[in-house]
PDB file of C-alpha atoms in Angstrom:
ATOM      1  CA  MET A  62     -33.709 -51.668 -68.809  1.00  0.00           C
ATOM      2  CA  SER A  63     -30.979 -52.627 -66.242  1.00  0.00           C
ATOM      3  CA  ALA A  64     -27.186 -53.075 -66.834  1.00  0.00           C
ATOM      4  CA  VAL A  65     -24.847 -56.237 -66.042  1.00  0.00           C
ATOM      5  CA  VAL A  66     -22.113 -55.727 -63.654  1.00  0.00           C
ATOM      6  CA  HIS A  67     -19.563 -58.032 -63.560  1.00  0.00           C
ATOM      7  CA  LEU A  68     -17.306 -57.932 -60.564  1.00  0.00           C
ATOM      8  CA  SER A  69     -14.425 -60.040 -61.682  1.00  0.00           C
ATOM      9  CA  GLY A  70     -14.144 -57.742 -65.209  1.00  0.00           C
ATOM     10  CA  PRO A  71     -16.251 -57.938 -68.404  1.00  0.00           C
ATOM     11  CA  GLY A  72     -17.444 -61.062 -70.111  1.00  0.00           C
ATOM     12  CA  ARG A  73     -16.445 -63.084 -67.166  1.00  0.00           C
ATOM     13  CA  PRO A  74     -19.036 -64.997 -64.833  1.00  0.00           C
ATOM     14  CA  VAL A  75     -18.674 -63.910 -61.253  1.00  0.00           C
ATOM     15  CA  PRO A  76     -17.039 -66.811 -59.548  1.00  0.00           C
ATOM     16  CA  ASP A  77     -18.694 -68.766 -56.505  1.00  0.00           C
ATOM     17  CA  LEU A  78     -16.893 -66.349 -53.310  1.00  0.00           C
ATOM     18  CA  THR A  79     -18.053 -69.070 -51.437  1.00  0.00           C
ATOM     19  CA  GLU A  80     -16.708 -71.845 -52.662  1.00  0.00           C
ATOM     20  CA  LEU A  81     -13.369 -69.569 -53.199  1.00  0.00           C
ATOM     21  CA  LEU A  82     -13.169 -68.470 -49.747  1.00  0.00           C
ATOM     22  CA  ALA A  83     -12.740 -72.231 -48.410  1.00  0.00           C
ATOM     23  CA  ARG A  84     -10.728 -73.123 -51.001  1.00  0.00           C
ATOM     24  CA  VAL A  85      -8.160 -70.044 -49.344  1.00  0.00           C
ATOM     25  CA  ALA A  86      -8.895 -71.543 -46.008  1.00  0.00           C
ATOM     26  CA  ARG A  87      -7.322 -74.667 -47.080  1.00  0.00           C
ATOM     27  CA  GLY A  88      -4.690 -72.707 -48.340  1.00  0.00           C
ATOM     28  CA  ASP A  89      -5.289 -72.623 -52.148  1.00  0.00           C
ATOM     29  CA  GLN A  90      -3.335 -69.638 -53.687  1.00  0.00           C
ATOM     30  CA  ASP A  91      -4.915 -70.123 -57.026  1.00  0.00           C
ATOM     31  CA  ALA A  92      -8.216 -69.642 -54.833  1.00  0.00           C
ATOM     32  CA  PHE A  93      -6.745 -66.361 -53.512  1.00  0.00           C
ATOM     33  CA  SER A  94      -5.862 -65.213 -56.386  1.00  0.00           C
ATOM     34  CA  ARG A  95      -9.357 -65.446 -57.770  1.00  0.00           C
ATOM     35  CA  LEU A  96     -10.650 -63.927 -54.851  1.00  0.00           C
ATOM     36  CA  TYR A  97      -8.466 -61.429 -54.493  1.00  0.00           C
ATOM     37  CA  ASP A  98      -9.430 -60.541 -57.928  1.00  0.00           C
ATOM     38  CA  VAL A  99     -13.091 -59.715 -56.904  1.00  0.00           C
ATOM     39  CA  VAL A 100     -12.941 -58.650 -53.760  1.00  0.00           C
ATOM     40  CA  ALA A 101     -10.164 -55.817 -53.838  1.00  0.00           C
ATOM     41  CA  GLY A 102     -11.099 -53.451 -55.267  1.00  0.00           C
ATOM     42  CA  PRO A 103     -14.245 -52.614 -53.212  1.00  0.00           C
ATOM     43  CA  VAL A 104     -12.093 -53.413 -50.244  1.00  0.00           C
ATOM     44  CA  LEU A 105      -9.877 -50.042 -51.425  1.00  0.00           C
ATOM     45  CA  GLY A 106     -13.167 -48.149 -52.239  1.00  0.00           C
ATOM     46  CA  LEU A 107     -14.831 -48.553 -48.751  1.00  0.00           C
ATOM     47  CA  VAL A 108     -11.166 -48.238 -46.899  1.00  0.00           C
ATOM     48  CA  ARG A 109     -10.700 -45.145 -49.383  1.00  0.00           C
ATOM     49  CA  ARG A 110     -14.156 -43.528 -48.417  1.00  0.00           C
ATOM     50  CA  VAL A 111     -13.268 -44.033 -44.926  1.00  0.00           C
ATOM     51  CA  LEU A 112      -9.829 -42.784 -44.588  1.00  0.00           C
ATOM     52  CA  ARG A 113      -9.264 -40.271 -47.334  1.00  0.00           C
ATOM     53  CA  ASP A 114      -5.575 -41.110 -47.514  1.00  0.00           C
ATOM     54  CA  PRO A 115      -4.513 -42.865 -50.871  1.00  0.00           C
ATOM     55  CA  ALA A 116      -1.459 -44.201 -49.864  1.00  0.00           C
ATOM     56  CA  GLN A 117      -2.831 -45.180 -46.066  1.00  0.00           C
ATOM     57  CA  SER A 118      -5.815 -46.923 -47.577  1.00  0.00           C
ATOM     58  CA  GLU A 119      -3.869 -49.081 -49.995  1.00  0.00           C
ATOM     59  CA  GLU A 120      -2.270 -50.005 -46.709  1.00  0.00           C
ATOM     60  CA  VAL A 121      -5.033 -50.818 -44.982  1.00  0.00           C
ATOM     61  CA  ALA A 122      -6.646 -52.692 -48.162  1.00  0.00           C
ATOM     62  CA  GLN A 123      -3.894 -54.804 -48.183  1.00  0.00           C
ATOM     63  CA  GLU A 124      -4.326 -55.745 -44.325  1.00  0.00           C
ATOM     64  CA  VAL A 125      -7.774 -56.265 -45.090  1.00  0.00           C
ATOM     65  CA  LEU A 126      -6.925 -58.613 -47.581  1.00  0.00           C
ATOM     66  CA  LEU A 127      -4.264 -60.537 -45.264  1.00  0.00           C
ATOM     67  CA  GLU A 128      -6.294 -61.217 -42.904  1.00  0.00           C
ATOM     68  CA  VAL A 129      -8.969 -62.447 -45.530  1.00  0.00           C
ATOM     69  CA  TRP A 130      -6.303 -65.341 -46.240  1.00  0.00           C
ATOM     70  CA  ARG A 131      -5.241 -65.891 -42.610  1.00  0.00           C
ATOM     71  CA  THR A 132      -8.997 -66.330 -41.402  1.00  0.00           C
ATOM     72  CA  ALA A 133     -10.628 -67.574 -44.028  1.00  0.00           C
ATOM     73  CA  ALA A 134     -11.723 -70.791 -41.509  1.00  0.00           C
ATOM     74  CA  ARG A 135     -13.568 -68.721 -39.390  1.00  0.00           C
ATOM     75  CA  TYR A 136     -15.918 -67.556 -41.932  1.00  0.00           C
ATOM     76  CA  ARG A 137     -19.722 -69.174 -41.559  1.00  0.00           C
ATOM     77  CA  ALA A 138     -21.639 -68.915 -44.783  1.00  0.00           C
ATOM     78  CA  GLU A 139     -24.851 -69.758 -42.871  1.00  0.00           C
ATOM     79  CA  ARG A 140     -23.916 -66.299 -40.932  1.00  0.00           C
ATOM     80  CA  GLY A 141     -24.338 -63.994 -44.493  1.00  0.00           C
ATOM     81  CA  GLU A 142     -22.467 -63.581 -47.563  1.00  0.00           C
ATOM     82  CA  VAL A 143     -18.441 -63.622 -48.173  1.00  0.00           C
ATOM     83  CA  MET A 144     -18.175 -60.087 -49.825  1.00  0.00           C
ATOM     84  CA  PRO A 145     -20.154 -58.216 -47.099  1.00  0.00           C
ATOM     85  CA  TRP A 146     -18.267 -60.477 -44.445  1.00  0.00           C
ATOM     86  CA  VAL A 147     -14.866 -58.939 -46.628  1.00  0.00           C
ATOM     87  CA  LEU A 148     -16.346 -55.506 -46.617  1.00  0.00           C
ATOM     88  CA  THR A 149     -17.186 -55.465 -42.336  1.00  0.00           C
ATOM     89  CA  ILE A 150     -13.536 -56.877 -42.311  1.00  0.00           C
ATOM     90  CA  ALA A 151     -12.452 -53.891 -44.300  1.00  0.00           C
ATOM     91  CA  HIS A 152     -14.469 -51.339 -42.488  1.00  0.00           C
ATOM     92  CA  ARG A 153     -13.440 -52.247 -38.932  1.00  0.00           C
ATOM     93  CA  ARG A 154      -9.715 -52.131 -40.375  1.00  0.00           C
ATOM     94  CA  ALA A 155     -10.284 -48.443 -41.905  1.00  0.00           C
ATOM     95  CA  VAL A 156     -12.294 -47.220 -39.007  1.00  0.00           C
ATOM     96  CA  ASP A 157      -9.389 -48.943 -36.157  1.00  0.00           C
ATOM     97  CA  ARG A 158      -6.552 -46.517 -38.267  1.00  0.00           C
ATOM     98  CA  VAL A 159      -9.070 -43.581 -37.881  1.00  0.00           C
ATOM     99  CA  ARG A 160      -9.297 -43.829 -34.462  1.00  0.00           C
ATOM    100  CA  SER A 161      -5.458 -44.095 -33.803  1.00  0.00           C
ATOM    101  CA  ALA A 162      -4.025 -41.628 -35.893  1.00  0.00           C
ATOM    102  CA  GLN A 163      -6.901 -39.577 -34.190  1.00  0.00           C
ATOM    103  CA  ALA A 164      -5.107 -40.733 -30.557  1.00  0.00           C
ATOM    104  CA  ALA A 165      -1.995 -40.216 -32.078  1.00  0.00           C
ATOM    105  CA  ALA A 166      -2.820 -37.194 -33.006  1.00  0.00           C
ATOM    106  CA  ASP A 167      -4.444 -36.334 -29.306  1.00  0.00           C
ATOM    107  CA  ARG A 168      -1.440 -37.698 -27.647  1.00  0.00           C
ATOM    108  CA  ASP A 169       1.338 -35.624 -29.551  1.00  0.00           C
ATOM    109  CA  GLN A 170      -0.868 -32.147 -29.264  1.00  0.00           C
ATOM    110  CA  ARG A 171      -1.083 -33.010 -24.542  1.00  0.00           C
ATOM    111  CA  VAL A 172       3.085 -33.656 -25.121  1.00  0.00           C
ATOM    112  CA  ALA A 173       3.182 -30.313 -27.404  1.00  0.00           C
ATOM    113  CA  ALA A 174       0.660 -28.341 -24.758  1.00  0.00           C
ATOM    114  CA  ALA A 175       2.455 -29.609 -21.754  1.00  0.00           C
ATOM    115  CA  SER A 176       5.650 -28.726 -23.106  1.00  0.00           C
ATOM    116  CA  HIS A 177       4.663 -25.507 -24.425  1.00  0.00           C
ATOM    117  CA  THR A 178       6.946 -22.709 -22.921  1.00  0.00           C
ATOM    118  CA  PRO A 179       5.672 -19.187 -23.269  1.00  0.00           C
ATOM    119  CA  VAL A 180       6.959 -16.672 -25.699  1.00  0.00           C
ATOM    120  CA  PHE A 181       9.632 -14.547 -24.047  1.00  0.00           C
ATOM    121  CA  ASP A 182       7.566 -10.862 -24.288  1.00  0.00           C
ATOM    122  CA  GLU A 183       9.912  -8.033 -23.815  1.00  0.00           C
ATOM    123  CA  VAL A 184       7.873  -5.460 -23.844  1.00  0.00           C
ATOM    124  CA  ALA A 185       6.277  -6.932 -20.424  1.00  0.00           C
ATOM    125  CA  GLU A 186       9.197  -7.814 -19.065  1.00  0.00           C
ATOM    126  CA  GLN A 187      10.317  -4.062 -19.561  1.00  0.00           C
ATOM    127  CA  VAL A 188       7.159  -2.865 -18.239  1.00  0.00           C
ATOM    128  CA  GLU A 189       7.027  -5.289 -15.032  1.00  0.00           C
ATOM    129  CA  GLY A 190      11.051  -4.583 -14.385  1.00  0.00           C
ATOM    130  CA  ARG A 191      10.024  -0.349 -14.729  1.00  0.00           C
ATOM    131  CA  LEU A 192       6.998  -1.114 -12.408  1.00  0.00           C
ATOM    132  CA  GLU A 193       8.905  -3.089  -9.861  1.00  0.00           C
ATOM    133  CA  ARG A 194      11.718  -0.171 -10.129  1.00  0.00           C
ATOM    134  CA  GLU A 195       9.345   2.434  -9.391  1.00  0.00           C
ATOM    135  CA  GLN A 196       7.403   0.667  -6.679  1.00  0.00           C
ATOM    136  CA  VAL A 197      10.989   0.306  -5.021  1.00  0.00           C
ATOM    137  CA  ARG A 198      11.696   3.813  -4.955  1.00  0.00           C
ATOM    138  CA  ARG A 199       8.409   4.992  -3.674  1.00  0.00           C
ATOM    139  CA  CYS A 200       9.011   2.843  -0.838  1.00  0.00           C
ATOM    140  CA  MET A 201      12.686   4.111  -0.201  1.00  0.00           C
ATOM    141  CA  ARG A 202      10.796   7.437  -0.103  1.00  0.00           C
ATOM    142  CA  THR A 203       9.191   6.217   3.357  1.00  0.00           C
ATOM    143  CA  LEU A 204      12.219   5.469   5.100  1.00  0.00           C
ATOM    144  CA  THR A 205      14.171   7.719   7.204  1.00  0.00           C
ATOM    145  CA  GLU A 206      17.093   9.467   5.487  1.00  0.00           C
ATOM    146  CA  LEU A 207      19.812   7.231   7.691  1.00  0.00           C
ATOM    147  CA  GLN A 208      18.034   3.901   6.591  1.00  0.00           C
ATOM    148  CA  ARG A 209      17.760   5.508   3.142  1.00  0.00           C
ATOM    149  CA  GLU A 210      21.353   6.245   2.968  1.00  0.00           C
ATOM    150  CA  SER A 211      22.649   3.221   4.834  1.00  0.00           C
ATOM    151  CA  LEU A 212      20.643   1.050   2.629  1.00  0.00           C
ATOM    152  CA  THR A 213      21.612   2.683  -0.720  1.00  0.00           C
ATOM    153  CA  LEU A 214      25.384   2.365   0.062  1.00  0.00           C
ATOM    154  CA  ALA A 215      25.341  -1.587   1.318  1.00  0.00           C
ATOM    155  CA  TYR A 216      22.915  -2.607  -1.492  1.00  0.00           C
ATOM    156  CA  TYR A 217      23.110  -0.584  -4.652  1.00  0.00           C
ATOM    157  CA  ARG A 218      26.734   0.665  -4.523  1.00  0.00           C
ATOM    158  CA  GLY A 219      28.549  -2.758  -2.652  1.00  0.00           C
ATOM    159  CA  TYR A 220      29.515  -1.148   0.395  1.00  0.00           C
ATOM    160  CA  THR A 221      30.815  -3.318   3.111  1.00  0.00           C
ATOM    161  CA  TYR A 222      28.926  -2.837   6.440  1.00  0.00           C
ATOM    162  CA  PRO A 223      32.034  -0.952   8.022  1.00  0.00           C
ATOM    163  CA  GLN A 224      32.825   1.048   5.171  1.00  0.00           C
ATOM    164  CA  VAL A 225      28.755   2.271   5.242  1.00  0.00           C
ATOM    165  CA  ALA A 226      29.536   3.023   8.934  1.00  0.00           C
ATOM    166  CA  GLU A 227      33.021   5.040   7.849  1.00  0.00           C
ATOM    167  CA  VAL A 228      31.184   6.743   5.283  1.00  0.00           C
ATOM    168  CA  VAL A 229      27.813   7.859   7.497  1.00  0.00           C
ATOM    169  CA  GLY A 230      30.449   8.470  10.160  1.00  0.00           C
ATOM    170  CA  ALA A 231      28.564   5.912  12.780  1.00  0.00           C
ATOM    171  CA  PRO A 232      29.508   2.788  14.795  1.00  0.00           C
ATOM    172  CA  LEU A 233      28.795  -0.544  13.003  1.00  0.00           C
ATOM    173  CA  GLY A 234      26.123  -1.937  15.289  1.00  0.00           C
ATOM    174  CA  THR A 235      24.102   1.143  14.492  1.00  0.00           C
ATOM    175  CA  VAL A 236      24.661   0.815  10.540  1.00  0.00           C
ATOM    176  CA  LYS A 237      23.630  -2.649  10.867  1.00  0.00           C
ATOM    177  CA  THR A 238      20.321  -1.875  13.019  1.00  0.00           C
ATOM    178  CA  ARG A 239      19.492   0.963  10.447  1.00  0.00           C
ATOM    179  CA  VAL A 240      20.172  -1.591   7.630  1.00  0.00           C
ATOM    180  CA  ARG A 241      17.983  -3.940   9.407  1.00  0.00           C
ATOM    181  CA  ASP A 242      14.976  -1.125  10.175  1.00  0.00           C
ATOM    182  CA  GLY A 243      15.171  -0.559   6.571  1.00  0.00           C
ATOM    183  CA  LEU A 244      15.132  -3.470   5.056  1.00  0.00           C
ATOM    184  CA  ILE A 245      12.008  -4.530   7.413  1.00  0.00           C
ATOM    185  CA  ARG A 246      10.210  -1.406   6.431  1.00  0.00           C
ATOM    186  CA  LEU A 247      10.475  -2.112   2.634  1.00  0.00           C
ATOM    187  CA  ARG A 248       9.246  -5.615   2.889  1.00  0.00           C
ATOM    188  CA  ASP A 249       6.133  -4.552   4.368  1.00  0.00           C
ATOM    189  CA  CYS A 250       5.751  -1.605   1.572  1.00  0.00           C
ATOM    190  CA  LEU A 251       6.636  -3.625  -1.014  1.00  0.00           C
ATOM    191  CA  GLY A 252       4.237  -6.646   0.265  1.00  0.00           C
ATOM    192  CA  VAL A 253       6.627  -9.053   0.632  1.00  0.00           C
ATOM    193  CA  GLY A 254       6.180 -11.848   2.824  1.00  0.00           C
ATOM    194  CA  ALA A 255       8.942 -12.293   5.754  1.00  0.00           C
TER     195      ALA A 255
END
């Protein structure tokens, strides 16, 4: 035994949706109110199954019903019944909302990935600094005693070339040559391009 389902409430007959939609197309607000009562529930249900978000579902259902009001004159009875026509509009709107939300999420993710700055790793930075200092010390040991002393005074102690010349007891030109040759050897040892 099958039960009778009344879309417009118990005990009330289902109105002729084609006739109601034709009246809506002519701007009949009362006809739209009656059409709304019949289709709003199924529209909201369909939209909610697609979106799963109650607030967005209500918003999209409202947009669908507004579109039905605006586009009622486009409905063609020979192409199908009113309810499937309305539910097709609802489904398209809901899918468009899902696609729009996904596109926005993808765009936000791309922007976040592009602007991502790696977290500063203090331990890795310290290890790298120690390795570099050790490599410089190793390369400094490959220099002659005069080159090492001149470079140490000039670059680590901040002496000027004339002050280095005075400390090591060598002419200024000799000190400059030692420093230049020492820097070249260090560059080669460290593997730094010219």
